[in-house]
PDB file of C-alpha atoms (C1' of nucleotides) in Angstrom:
ATOM      1  CA  UNK F   1      19.911  -8.873  15.508  1.00 46.00           C
ATOM      2  CA  UNK F   2      19.340  -6.552  18.432  1.00 45.00           C
ATOM      3  CA  UNK F   3      22.350  -5.220  20.215  1.00 49.00           C
ATOM      4  CA  UNK F   4      22.869  -2.644  22.886  1.00 51.00           C
ATOM      5  CA  UNK F   5      26.175  -1.284  21.722  1.00 62.00           C
ATOM      6  CA  UNK F   6      27.604  -0.119  18.426  1.00 81.00           C
ATOM      7  CA  UNK F   7      27.872   3.115  16.600  1.00 93.00           C
ATOM      8  CA  UNK F   8      25.202   5.157  14.950  1.00 97.00           C
ATOM      9  CA  UNK F   9      25.326   6.987  11.645  1.00 98.00           C
ATOM     10  CA  UNK F  10      23.371  10.199  11.319  1.00 98.00           C
ATOM     11  CA  UNK F  11      22.506  12.286   8.283  1.00 98.00           C
ATOM     12  CA  UNK F  12      20.645  15.591   8.179  1.00 97.00           C
ATOM     13  CA  UNK F  13      18.450  15.671   5.077  1.00 98.00           C
ATOM     14  CA  UNK F  14      17.634  19.142   3.898  1.00 97.00           C
ATOM     15  CA  UNK F  15      14.378  19.190   1.924  1.00 97.00           C
ATOM     16  CA  UNK F  16      11.383  21.509   1.873  1.00 95.00           C
ATOM     17  CA  UNK F  17       7.748  20.450   1.893  1.00 96.00           C
ATOM     18  CA  UNK F  18       8.467  16.971   3.131  1.00 97.00           C
ATOM     19  CA  UNK F  19       6.126  15.445   5.700  1.00 97.00           C
ATOM     20  CA  UNK F  20       7.299  12.120   7.090  1.00 97.00           C
ATOM     21  CA  UNK F  21       3.967  11.281   8.688  1.00 97.00           C
ATOM     22  CA  UNK F  22       1.802  11.649   5.589  1.00 97.00           C
ATOM     23  CA  UNK F  23       4.454   9.881   3.490  1.00 98.00           C
ATOM     24  CA  UNK F  24       5.087   6.903   5.773  1.00 98.00           C
ATOM     25  CA  UNK F  25       1.608   6.496   7.246  1.00 97.00           C
ATOM     26  CA  UNK F  26      -0.685   6.991   4.233  1.00 97.00           C
ATOM     27  CA  UNK F  27      -1.204   3.365   3.333  1.00 97.00           C
ATOM     28  CA  UNK F  28       1.691   2.967   0.857  1.00 98.00           C
ATOM     29  CA  UNK F  29       3.902   0.988   3.229  1.00 98.00           C
ATOM     30  CA  UNK F  30       2.838  -0.993   6.253  1.00 98.00           C
ATOM     31  CA  UNK F  31       5.895  -1.418   8.426  1.00 98.00           C
ATOM     32  CA  UNK F  32       6.757   2.088   9.689  1.00 98.00           C
ATOM     33  CA  UNK F  33       6.186   2.693  13.374  1.00 98.00           C
ATOM     34  CA  UNK F  34       6.129   5.939  15.348  1.00 97.00           C
ATOM     35  CA  UNK F  35       8.309   5.526  18.451  1.00 96.00           C
ATOM     36  CA  UNK F  36       9.726   8.097  20.842  1.00 95.00           C
ATOM     37  CA  UNK F  37       9.420  10.959  18.431  1.00 96.00           C
ATOM     38  CA  UNK F  38      10.611   9.268  15.253  1.00 97.00           C
ATOM     39  CA  UNK F  39       9.573   6.879  12.482  1.00 98.00           C
ATOM     40  CA  UNK F  40      11.322   3.514  12.548  1.00 98.00           C
ATOM     41  CA  UNK F  41      11.358   1.012   9.727  1.00 98.00           C
ATOM     42  CA  UNK F  42      13.415  -1.178   7.403  1.00 98.00           C
ATOM     43  CA  UNK F  43      14.608   0.029   4.006  1.00 98.00           C
ATOM     44  CA  UNK F  44      16.628  -2.179   1.640  1.00 97.00           C
ATOM     45  CA  UNK F  45      17.349  -4.520   4.556  1.00 97.00           C
ATOM     46  CA  UNK F  46      18.615  -1.788   6.895  1.00 98.00           C
ATOM     47  CA  UNK F  47      16.965  -0.513  10.049  1.00 98.00           C
ATOM     48  CA  UNK F  48      16.314   3.238   9.786  1.00 98.00           C
ATOM     49  CA  UNK F  49      15.033   5.906  12.150  1.00 98.00           C
ATOM     50  CA  UNK F  50      13.681   9.200  10.757  1.00 98.00           C
ATOM     51  CA  UNK F  51      13.146  12.205  13.015  1.00 98.00           C
ATOM     52  CA  UNK F  52      11.104  15.226  11.929  1.00 96.00           C
ATOM     53  CA  UNK F  53      13.074  18.468  11.884  1.00 90.00           C
ATOM     54  CA  UNK F  54      12.285  22.151  12.055  1.00 82.00           C
ATOM     55  CA  UNK F  55      10.466  22.273   8.719  1.00 77.00           C
ATOM     56  CA  UNK F  56      13.528  22.374   6.476  1.00 89.00           C
ATOM     57  CA  UNK F  57      14.096  18.636   6.494  1.00 96.00           C
ATOM     58  CA  UNK F  58      14.587  15.676   8.813  1.00 98.00           C
ATOM     59  CA  UNK F  59      17.278  13.520  10.404  1.00 98.00           C
ATOM     60  CA  UNK F  60      18.067   9.933   9.439  1.00 98.00           C
ATOM     61  CA  UNK F  61      19.843   7.386  11.640  1.00 98.00           C
ATOM     62  CA  UNK F  62      21.195   3.899  10.949  1.00 98.00           C
ATOM     63  CA  UNK F  63      23.234   1.389  12.917  1.00 98.00           C
ATOM     64  CA  UNK F  64      25.130  -0.045   9.943  1.00 97.00           C
ATOM     65  CA  UNK F  65      27.324   1.864   7.525  1.00 98.00           C
ATOM     66  CA  UNK F  66      24.888   3.652   5.198  1.00 98.00           C
ATOM     67  CA  UNK F  67      27.454   4.515   2.544  1.00 98.00           C
ATOM     68  CA  UNK F  68      26.345   7.566   0.584  1.00 97.00           C
ATOM     69  CA  UNK F  69      22.699   7.322   1.776  1.00 98.00           C
ATOM     70  CA  UNK F  70      21.537   7.196  -1.827  1.00 98.00           C
ATOM     71  CA  UNK F  71      19.425   4.074  -1.163  1.00 98.00           C
ATOM     72  CA  UNK F  72      17.438   5.954   1.460  1.00 98.00           C
ATOM     73  CA  UNK F  73      17.058   9.241  -0.400  1.00 98.00           C
ATOM     74  CA  UNK F  74      15.824   7.308  -3.413  1.00 98.00           C
ATOM     75  CA  UNK F  75      13.329   5.310  -1.316  1.00 98.00           C
ATOM     76  CA  UNK F  76      11.981   8.537   0.213  1.00 98.00           C
ATOM     77  CA  UNK F  77      11.825  10.324  -3.158  1.00 98.00           C
ATOM     78  CA  UNK F  78      13.370  13.480  -1.705  1.00 98.00           C
ATOM     79  CA  UNK F  79      14.289  14.619  -5.224  1.00 98.00           C
ATOM     80  CA  UNK F  80      10.629  15.033  -6.165  1.00 98.00           C
ATOM     81  CA  UNK F  81       9.370  18.645  -6.306  1.00 97.00           C
ATOM     82  CA  UNK F  82       5.785  18.978  -5.029  1.00 98.00           C
ATOM     83  CA  UNK F  83       5.419  22.367  -6.723  1.00 97.00           C
ATOM     84  CA  UNK F  84       5.957  20.781 -10.132  1.00 98.00           C
ATOM     85  CA  UNK F  85       3.332  18.157  -9.365  1.00 98.00           C
ATOM     86  CA  UNK F  86       0.903  20.803  -8.196  1.00 98.00           C
ATOM     87  CA  UNK F  87       1.326  22.688 -11.489  1.00 98.00           C
ATOM     88  CA  UNK F  88       0.834  19.507 -13.480  1.00 98.00           C
ATOM     89  CA  UNK F  89      -2.444  18.450 -11.845  1.00 98.00           C
ATOM     90  CA  UNK F  90      -5.800  19.844 -12.958  1.00 98.00           C
ATOM     91  CA  UNK F  91      -6.964  22.845 -10.945  1.00 97.00           C
ATOM     92  CA  UNK F  92     -10.300  21.321 -10.018  1.00 96.00           C
ATOM     93  CA  UNK F  93     -11.923  22.948  -6.987  1.00 97.00           C
ATOM     94  CA  UNK F  94     -12.692  19.551  -5.521  1.00 96.00           C
ATOM     95  CA  UNK F  95      -9.098  18.364  -5.823  1.00 98.00           C
ATOM     96  CA  UNK F  96      -7.417  21.522  -4.568  1.00 98.00           C
ATOM     97  CA  UNK F  97      -7.879  21.027  -0.780  1.00 97.00           C
ATOM     98  CA  UNK F  98      -6.230  17.605  -0.960  1.00 98.00           C
ATOM     99  CA  UNK F  99      -3.333  18.924  -3.082  1.00 98.00           C
ATOM    100  CA  UNK F 100      -2.708  21.820  -0.707  1.00 97.00           C
ATOM    101  CA  UNK F 101      -3.028  19.849   2.496  1.00 97.00           C
ATOM    102  CA  UNK F 102      -0.880  16.922   1.340  1.00 98.00           C
ATOM    103  CA  UNK F 103       1.955  18.853  -0.275  1.00 97.00           C
ATOM    104  CA  UNK F 104       4.494  17.097   1.937  1.00 97.00           C
ATOM    105  CA  UNK F 105       3.435  13.603   0.896  1.00 98.00           C
ATOM    106  CA  UNK F 106       5.846  11.691  -1.365  1.00 98.00           C
ATOM    107  CA  UNK F 107       5.295   8.441  -3.214  1.00 98.00           C
ATOM    108  CA  UNK F 108       7.897   5.989  -1.947  1.00 98.00           C
ATOM    109  CA  UNK F 109      10.090   3.883  -4.200  1.00 98.00           C
ATOM    110  CA  UNK F 110       9.663   0.590  -2.445  1.00 98.00           C
ATOM    111  CA  UNK F 111      11.174  -2.791  -3.169  1.00 98.00           C
ATOM    112  CA  UNK F 112       8.827  -4.499  -5.628  1.00 98.00           C
ATOM    113  CA  UNK F 113       8.463  -7.824  -3.873  1.00 98.00           C
ATOM    114  CA  UNK F 114       7.594  -6.340  -0.480  1.00 98.00           C
ATOM    115  CA  UNK F 115       5.141  -3.952  -2.137  1.00 98.00           C
ATOM    116  CA  UNK F 116       3.490  -6.661  -4.241  1.00 98.00           C
ATOM    117  CA  UNK F 117       3.211  -9.135  -1.374  1.00 99.00           C
ATOM    118  CA  UNK F 118       1.860  -6.502   1.019  1.00 99.00           C
ATOM    119  CA  UNK F 119      -0.861  -5.412  -1.386  1.00 98.00           C
ATOM    120  CA  UNK F 120      -1.879  -8.991  -2.146  1.00 98.00           C
ATOM    121  CA  UNK F 121      -2.579  -9.146   1.584  1.00 98.00           C
ATOM    122  CA  UNK F 122      -4.491  -5.862   1.490  1.00 98.00           C
ATOM    123  CA  UNK F 123      -7.695  -6.934  -0.243  1.00 98.00           C
ATOM    124  CA  UNK F 124     -10.792  -6.253   1.886  1.00 98.00           C
ATOM    125  CA  UNK F 125      -8.659  -5.559   4.930  1.00 98.00           C
ATOM    126  CA  UNK F 126      -8.335  -2.386   6.938  1.00 98.00           C
ATOM    127  CA  UNK F 127      -4.898  -0.791   7.058  1.00 98.00           C
ATOM    128  CA  UNK F 128      -4.434  -1.597  10.751  1.00 97.00           C
ATOM    129  CA  UNK F 129      -5.110  -5.242   9.912  1.00 98.00           C
ATOM    130  CA  UNK F 130      -2.759  -5.263   6.933  1.00 98.00           C
ATOM    131  CA  UNK F 131      -0.028  -3.931   9.196  1.00 98.00           C
ATOM    132  CA  UNK F 132      -0.653  -6.743  11.659  1.00 98.00           C
ATOM    133  CA  UNK F 133      -0.573  -9.523   9.017  1.00 98.00           C
ATOM    134  CA  UNK F 134       2.558  -8.128   7.345  1.00 98.00           C
ATOM    135  CA  UNK F 135       4.191  -7.807  10.741  1.00 98.00           C
ATOM    136  CA  UNK F 136       3.357 -11.400  11.569  1.00 98.00           C
ATOM    137  CA  UNK F 137       4.716 -12.570   8.207  1.00 98.00           C
ATOM    138  CA  UNK F 138       8.019 -10.811   8.919  1.00 98.00           C
ATOM    139  CA  UNK F 139       8.197 -12.069  12.505  1.00 98.00           C
ATOM    140  CA  UNK F 140       7.728 -15.673  11.432  1.00 98.00           C
ATOM    141  CA  UNK F 141       9.674 -15.802   8.182  1.00 98.00           C
ATOM    142  CA  UNK F 142      11.904 -12.734   7.965  1.00 98.00           C
ATOM    143  CA  UNK F 143      15.516 -12.589   9.082  1.00 98.00           C
ATOM    144  CA  UNK F 144      16.931 -10.555  11.957  1.00 98.00           C
ATOM    145  CA  UNK F 145      17.819  -6.947  11.249  1.00 98.00           C
ATOM    146  CA  UNK F 146      20.424  -5.135  13.286  1.00 98.00           C
ATOM    147  CA  UNK F 147      18.878  -2.339  15.338  1.00 98.00           C
ATOM    148  CA  UNK F 148      19.246  -0.566  18.685  1.00 97.00           C
ATOM    149  CA  UNK F 149      18.173  -2.734  21.645  1.00 96.00           C
ATOM    150  CA  UNK F 150      15.313  -0.405  22.572  1.00 96.00           C
ATOM    151  CA  UNK F 151      13.835  -0.709  19.072  1.00 96.00           C
ATOM    152  CA  UNK F 152      14.033  -4.440  18.594  1.00 82.00           C
ATOM    153  CA  UNK F 153      13.704  -7.072  17.712  1.00 97.00           C
ATOM    154  CA  UNK F 154      13.188  -6.177  14.045  1.00 98.00           C
ATOM    155  CA  UNK F 155      12.862  -8.607  11.115  1.00 98.00           C
ATOM    156  CA  UNK F 156      13.341  -8.156   7.398  1.00 98.00           C
ATOM    157  CA  UNK F 157      10.529  -8.684   4.938  1.00 98.00           C
ATOM    158  CA  UNK F 158      10.787 -12.370   3.908  1.00 98.00           C
ATOM    159  CA  UNK F 159      12.562 -12.870   0.570  1.00 98.00           C
ATOM    160  CA  UNK F 160      10.375 -14.270  -2.201  1.00 98.00           C
ATOM    161  CA  UNK F 161      12.309 -17.557  -2.143  1.00 98.00           C
ATOM    162  CA  UNK F 162      11.466 -17.988   1.522  1.00 98.00           C
ATOM    163  CA  UNK F 163       7.748 -17.528   0.936  1.00 98.00           C
ATOM    164  CA  UNK F 164       7.824 -19.751  -2.161  1.00 98.00           C
ATOM    165  CA  UNK F 165       9.179 -22.605  -0.065  1.00 98.00           C
ATOM    166  CA  UNK F 166       6.392 -22.482   2.515  1.00 98.00           C
ATOM    167  CA  UNK F 167       3.078 -24.324   2.673  1.00 98.00           C
ATOM    168  CA  UNK F 168      -0.310 -22.641   2.522  1.00 98.00           C
ATOM    169  CA  UNK F 169      -0.982 -23.472   6.178  1.00 98.00           C
ATOM    170  CA  UNK F 170       2.203 -21.614   7.215  1.00 98.00           C
ATOM    171  CA  UNK F 171       0.816 -18.493   5.599  1.00 98.00           C
ATOM    172  CA  UNK F 172      -2.696 -18.908   6.953  1.00 98.00           C
ATOM    173  CA  UNK F 173      -1.146 -19.017  10.410  1.00 98.00           C
ATOM    174  CA  UNK F 174      -0.303 -15.330   9.908  1.00 98.00           C
ATOM    175  CA  UNK F 175      -4.007 -14.514   9.718  1.00 98.00           C
ATOM    176  CA  UNK F 176      -4.214 -13.774   6.030  1.00 98.00           C
ATOM    177  CA  UNK F 177      -7.142 -16.126   5.341  1.00 98.00           C
ATOM    178  CA  UNK F 178      -8.120 -16.662   1.705  1.00 98.00           C
ATOM    179  CA  UNK F 179      -5.198 -14.544   0.514  1.00 98.00           C
ATOM    180  CA  UNK F 180      -2.703 -17.281   1.457  1.00 98.00           C
ATOM    181  CA  UNK F 181      -2.943 -19.261  -1.810  1.00 98.00           C
ATOM    182  CA  UNK F 182      -2.650 -15.987  -3.768  1.00 98.00           C
ATOM    183  CA  UNK F 183       0.534 -14.963  -1.985  1.00 98.00           C
ATOM    184  CA  UNK F 184       1.976 -18.463  -2.298  1.00 98.00           C
ATOM    185  CA  UNK F 185       1.132 -18.785  -5.980  1.00 98.00           C
ATOM    186  CA  UNK F 186       2.582 -15.375  -6.774  1.00 98.00           C
ATOM    187  CA  UNK F 187       5.722 -16.065  -4.742  1.00 98.00           C
ATOM    188  CA  UNK F 188       6.315 -19.313  -6.620  1.00 98.00           C
ATOM    189  CA  UNK F 189       5.906 -17.665 -10.017  1.00 98.00           C
ATOM    190  CA  UNK F 190       8.286 -14.873  -9.099  1.00 98.00           C
ATOM    191  CA  UNK F 191      10.833 -17.159  -7.461  1.00 98.00           C
ATOM    192  CA  UNK F 192      10.816 -19.414 -10.529  1.00 98.00           C
ATOM    193  CA  UNK F 193      11.888 -16.486 -12.673  1.00 98.00           C
ATOM    194  CA  UNK F 194       8.732 -16.484 -14.824  1.00 97.00           C
ATOM    195  CA  UNK F 195       8.127 -12.891 -13.746  1.00 98.00           C
ATOM    196  CA  UNK F 196      10.996 -10.451 -13.168  1.00 98.00           C
ATOM    197  CA  UNK F 197       9.801  -7.759 -10.793  1.00 98.00           C
ATOM    198  CA  UNK F 198      13.019  -5.764 -11.009  1.00 98.00           C
ATOM    199  CA  UNK F 199      12.597  -5.257 -14.738  1.00 98.00           C
ATOM    200  CA  UNK F 200       9.026  -3.993 -14.609  1.00 98.00           C
ATOM    201  CA  UNK F 201      10.141  -0.376 -14.238  1.00 97.00           C
ATOM    202  CA  UNK F 202      12.013  -0.598 -17.511  1.00 98.00           C
ATOM    203  CA  UNK F 203       8.956  -1.643 -19.477  1.00 98.00           C
ATOM    204  CA  UNK F 204       5.936   0.429 -20.486  1.00 98.00           C
ATOM    205  CA  UNK F 205       3.329   0.922 -17.816  1.00 98.00           C
ATOM    206  CA  UNK F 206       0.807  -1.123 -19.796  1.00 98.00           C
ATOM    207  CA  UNK F 207       3.201  -4.039 -20.204  1.00 98.00           C
ATOM    208  CA  UNK F 208       4.179  -3.945 -16.537  1.00 98.00           C
ATOM    209  CA  UNK F 209       0.538  -3.858 -15.497  1.00 98.00           C
ATOM    210  CA  UNK F 210      -0.308  -6.851 -17.697  1.00 98.00           C
ATOM    211  CA  UNK F 211       2.580  -8.805 -16.272  1.00 98.00           C
ATOM    212  CA  UNK F 212       1.468  -8.071 -12.715  1.00 98.00           C
ATOM    213  CA  UNK F 213      -2.172  -8.927 -13.442  1.00 98.00           C
ATOM    214  CA  UNK F 214      -1.144 -12.353 -14.704  1.00 98.00           C
ATOM    215  CA  UNK F 215      -0.185 -13.221 -11.125  1.00 98.00           C
ATOM    216  CA  UNK F 216      -2.723 -14.934  -8.857  1.00 98.00           C
ATOM    217  CA  UNK F 217      -4.481 -12.533  -6.514  1.00 98.00           C
ATOM    218  CA  UNK F 218      -3.393  -9.492  -8.521  1.00 98.00           C
ATOM    219  CA  UNK F 219      -6.079  -7.525 -10.326  1.00 98.00           C
ATOM    220  CA  UNK F 220      -6.100  -3.977 -11.669  1.00 98.00           C
ATOM    221  CA  UNK F 221      -6.090  -2.239  -8.313  1.00 98.00           C
ATOM    222  CA  UNK F 222      -3.213  -4.166  -6.733  1.00 98.00           C
ATOM    223  CA  UNK F 223      -1.223  -4.005  -9.954  1.00 98.00           C
ATOM    224  CA  UNK F 224      -1.618  -0.199  -9.993  1.00 98.00           C
ATOM    225  CA  UNK F 225      -0.437   0.002  -6.395  1.00 98.00           C
ATOM    226  CA  UNK F 226       2.767  -1.807  -7.314  1.00 98.00           C
ATOM    227  CA  UNK F 227       3.242   0.353 -10.430  1.00 98.00           C
ATOM    228  CA  UNK F 228       2.807   3.496  -8.324  1.00 98.00           C
ATOM    229  CA  UNK F 229       4.535   2.630  -5.044  1.00 98.00           C
ATOM    230  CA  UNK F 230       7.517   0.707  -6.332  1.00 98.00           C
ATOM    231  CA  UNK F 231       7.950   0.957 -10.095  1.00 98.00           C
ATOM    232  CA  UNK F 232       7.973   4.734 -10.430  1.00 97.00           C
ATOM    233  CA  UNK F 233       4.926   4.995 -12.697  1.00 98.00           C
ATOM    234  CA  UNK F 234       3.508   8.229 -11.292  1.00 98.00           C
ATOM    235  CA  UNK F 235       0.520   8.105 -13.643  1.00 98.00           C
ATOM    236  CA  UNK F 236      -0.833   4.849 -12.183  1.00 98.00           C
ATOM    237  CA  UNK F 237      -4.119   5.439 -10.360  1.00 98.00           C
ATOM    238  CA  UNK F 238      -5.308   2.642  -8.043  1.00 98.00           C
ATOM    239  CA  UNK F 239      -9.058   2.806  -7.496  1.00 98.00           C
ATOM    240  CA  UNK F 240     -10.159   1.363  -4.186  1.00 98.00           C
ATOM    241  CA  UNK F 241     -13.303   1.935  -2.119  1.00 97.00           C
ATOM    242  CA  UNK F 242     -12.000   5.211  -0.659  1.00 97.00           C
ATOM    243  CA  UNK F 243     -11.068   6.646  -4.037  1.00 98.00           C
ATOM    244  CA  UNK F 244     -14.346   5.438  -5.486  1.00 97.00           C
ATOM    245  CA  UNK F 245     -16.213   7.379  -2.820  1.00 96.00           C
ATOM    246  CA  UNK F 246     -14.175  10.566  -2.937  1.00 97.00           C
ATOM    247  CA  UNK F 247     -14.096  10.762  -6.754  1.00 97.00           C
ATOM    248  CA  UNK F 248     -17.813  10.078  -6.715  1.00 96.00           C
ATOM    249  CA  UNK F 249     -18.372  13.078  -4.439  1.00 96.00           C
ATOM    250  CA  UNK F 250     -16.189  15.405  -6.516  1.00 97.00           C
ATOM    251  CA  UNK F 251     -16.823  14.362 -10.109  1.00 97.00           C
ATOM    252  CA  UNK F 252     -20.041  12.307 -10.127  1.00 96.00           C
ATOM    253  CA  UNK F 253     -22.333  14.049  -7.634  1.00 93.00           C
ATOM    254  CA  UNK F 254     -25.752  12.563  -7.128  1.00 87.00           C
ATOM    255  CA  UNK F 255     -24.975   9.085  -8.373  1.00 88.00           C
ATOM    256  CA  UNK F 256     -22.701   6.121  -7.759  1.00 88.00           C
ATOM    257  CA  UNK F 257     -20.442   5.464 -10.760  1.00 94.00           C
ATOM    258  CA  UNK F 258     -19.154   1.976 -11.533  1.00 95.00           C
ATOM    259  CA  UNK F 259     -15.500   1.292 -10.736  1.00 96.00           C
ATOM    260  CA  UNK F 260     -14.751   0.820 -14.445  1.00 96.00           C
ATOM    261  CA  UNK F 261     -16.140   4.277 -15.192  1.00 97.00           C
ATOM    262  CA  UNK F 262     -14.005   5.893 -12.475  1.00 97.00           C
ATOM    263  CA  UNK F 263     -10.897   4.053 -13.681  1.00 98.00           C
ATOM    264  CA  UNK F 264     -11.462   5.299 -17.211  1.00 97.00           C
ATOM    265  CA  UNK F 265     -12.112   8.843 -16.025  1.00 98.00           C
ATOM    266  CA  UNK F 266      -8.986   8.942 -13.840  1.00 98.00           C
ATOM    267  CA  UNK F 267      -6.833   7.614 -16.666  1.00 97.00           C
ATOM    268  CA  UNK F 268      -7.755  10.504 -18.945  1.00 97.00           C
ATOM    269  CA  UNK F 269      -8.187  13.289 -16.399  1.00 98.00           C
ATOM    270  CA  UNK F 270      -5.206  13.529 -14.048  1.00 98.00           C
ATOM    271  CA  UNK F 271      -2.156  13.338 -16.286  1.00 98.00           C
ATOM    272  CA  UNK F 272       1.403  12.136 -15.718  1.00 98.00           C
ATOM    273  CA  UNK F 273       1.290  12.692 -11.924  1.00 98.00           C
ATOM    274  CA  UNK F 274      -2.185  11.232 -11.455  1.00 98.00           C
ATOM    275  CA  UNK F 275      -0.813   8.802  -8.883  1.00 98.00           C
ATOM    276  CA  UNK F 276       0.057  11.735  -6.622  1.00 98.00           C
ATOM    277  CA  UNK F 277      -3.475  13.072  -6.974  1.00 98.00           C
ATOM    278  CA  UNK F 278      -4.741   9.636  -6.050  1.00 98.00           C
ATOM    279  CA  UNK F 279      -2.581   9.412  -2.915  1.00 98.00           C
ATOM    280  CA  UNK F 280      -3.414  13.011  -1.898  1.00 98.00           C
ATOM    281  CA  UNK F 281      -7.118  12.187  -2.171  1.00 98.00           C
ATOM    282  CA  UNK F 282      -6.764   8.868  -0.387  1.00 98.00           C
ATOM    283  CA  UNK F 283      -4.853  10.336   2.543  1.00 98.00           C
ATOM    284  CA  UNK F 284      -7.038  13.451   2.681  1.00 98.00           C
ATOM    285  CA  UNK F 285     -10.235  11.416   2.759  1.00 97.00           C
ATOM    286  CA  UNK F 286      -8.945   9.044   5.420  1.00 97.00           C
ATOM    287  CA  UNK F 287      -7.686  11.911   7.531  1.00 96.00           C
ATOM    288  CA  UNK F 288     -11.030  13.667   7.190  1.00 95.00           C
ATOM    289  CA  UNK F 289     -12.707  10.478   8.408  1.00 94.00           C
ATOM    290  CA  UNK F 290     -10.413  10.284  11.427  1.00 92.00           C
ATOM    291  CA  UNK F 291      -8.624   7.164  10.233  1.00 92.00           C
ATOM    292  CA  UNK F 292      -5.097   8.599  10.433  1.00 92.00           C
ATOM    293  CA  UNK F 293      -3.387   8.978  13.782  1.00 86.00           C
ATOM    294  CA  UNK F 294      -0.970  11.597  12.408  1.00 79.00           C
ATOM    295  CA  UNK F 295       1.664  11.332  15.164  1.00 82.00           C
ATOM    296  CA  UNK F 296       4.340  13.960  15.065  1.00 72.00           C
ATOM    297  CA  UNK F 297       2.112  16.187  12.965  1.00 64.00           C
ATOM    298  CA  UNK F 298       2.420  19.897  13.458  1.00 49.00           C
ATOM    299  CA  UNK F 299      -1.339  20.386  13.450  1.00 39.00           C
ATOM    300  CA  UNK F 300      -1.207  22.306  10.192  1.00 37.00           C
ATOM    301  CA  UNK F 301      -2.539  19.459   8.065  1.00 38.00           C
ATOM    302  CA  UNK F 302      -0.848  16.610   6.261  1.00 43.00           C
TER     303      UNK F 302
ATOM    304  C1'  DA U   1     -24.565  -7.023  16.557  1.00 65.81           C
ATOM    305  C1'  DG U   2     -23.873  -5.978  12.157  1.00 65.81           C
ATOM    306  C1'  DC U   3     -21.539  -3.687   8.556  1.00 65.81           C
ATOM    307  C1'  DC U   4     -17.405  -3.122   6.280  1.00 65.81           C
ATOM    308  C1'  DA U   5     -12.380  -3.281   5.035  1.00 65.81           C
ATOM    309  C1'  DG U   6      -6.557   0.144  -0.103  1.00 65.81           C
ATOM    310  C1'  DG U   7     -10.196  -6.905  -4.098  1.00 65.81           C
ATOM    311  C1'  DC U   8      -9.980 -10.910  -6.748  1.00 65.81           C
ATOM    312  C1'  DA U   9     -11.696 -14.861  -9.311  1.00 65.81           C
ATOM    313  C1'  DG U  10     -15.263 -17.531 -11.179  1.00 65.81           C
ATOM    314  C1'  DA U  11     -19.986 -18.057 -12.768  1.00 65.81           C
ATOM    315  C1'  DG U  12     -23.860 -16.644 -15.163  1.00 65.81           C
ATOM    316  C1'  DA U  13     -26.399 -13.289 -17.940  1.00 65.81           C
TER     317       DA U  13
ATOM    318  C1'  DT B   1     -18.561  -6.740 -20.899  1.00 65.81           C
ATOM    319  C1'  DC B   2     -21.195  -6.323 -16.667  1.00 65.81           C
ATOM    320  C1'  DT B   3     -23.067  -7.912 -12.206  1.00 65.81           C
ATOM    321  C1'  DC B   4     -23.161 -10.993  -8.373  1.00 65.81           C
ATOM    322  C1'  DT B   5     -21.055 -13.914  -4.951  1.00 65.81           C
ATOM    323  C1'  DG B   6     -17.815 -16.324  -1.839  1.00 65.81           C
ATOM    324  C1'  DC B   7     -13.834 -15.785   0.398  1.00 65.81           C
ATOM    325  C1'  DA B   8     -11.133 -15.259   6.250  1.00 65.81           C
ATOM    326  C1'  DT B   9     -10.544 -12.272   9.666  1.00 65.81           C
ATOM    327  C1'  DG B  10     -11.246  -8.611  12.694  1.00 65.81           C
ATOM    328  C1'  DG B  11     -12.022  -3.298  13.554  1.00 65.81           C
ATOM    329  C1'  DC B  12     -15.284  -0.023  14.718  1.00 65.81           C
TER     330       DC B  12
END
DNA sequence: AGCCAGGCAGAGA
DNA sequence: TCTCTGCATGGC
């Protein structure tokens, strides 16, 4: 619920090599918006504003009591050390520019349902379009989230039970087309308790992937996105059209490898932090192609 | 105007 | 197992 009065909580987060723009606007999450010099979004049901700092961190603001801020620091993965990841990844010449330029990018620890639903809606859609459909889904079926008047209104991501209770036409009205029955079918399976998204992170990556791929509209790529962006499996390596192209350029010059070949290669080549390599390459390739606005960037890269 | 987008599922070889 | 196709919608 928007309101014009009320107090604000502020926390200075001290962290090096953290770039909010490349983290929040690299196609992992679809709800963050750049407004008046800060990134605004909803994390664990709370409205949050994040303002870039002087290079040694950033500033976080909420309008409800944030407690110890642990929920936000966990979501943003501020505990992750990019230097350790850089040492773990292979020193391939073709990979190095992406690793160096995207050092400040973190993999978020998102809520599984929002992540899964968003990526079901992502298939053969451009990121700008995914953002629009997800926004429409929240506007129609989410609940009000308290925020400053000048930032609102803001809605939560609809709970799985809410989506499960809708009809296919309600979802199609959001502009998601043929993905509507996939989202509805998955929502109903999750809401019924047949699949427990919260427990996926406690299982092996292979088990969690199999569970996700049993859901309608979820294949290998979308399953890997959920493993990587919400379950903490940093070795997961989603292969989409961008990654297919960029890995083709670097590792398969002169031919066009099949997706299955690239998936198998990535699985054995990049190691325990392969997912970071994947996101570095994805963001780097999209930035190179001029598909990232990069607001608030310092001009020095990602 | 036409090609393509952070794919998936089903059919046929 | 691999390849091909239909699927809604809209950006560039």
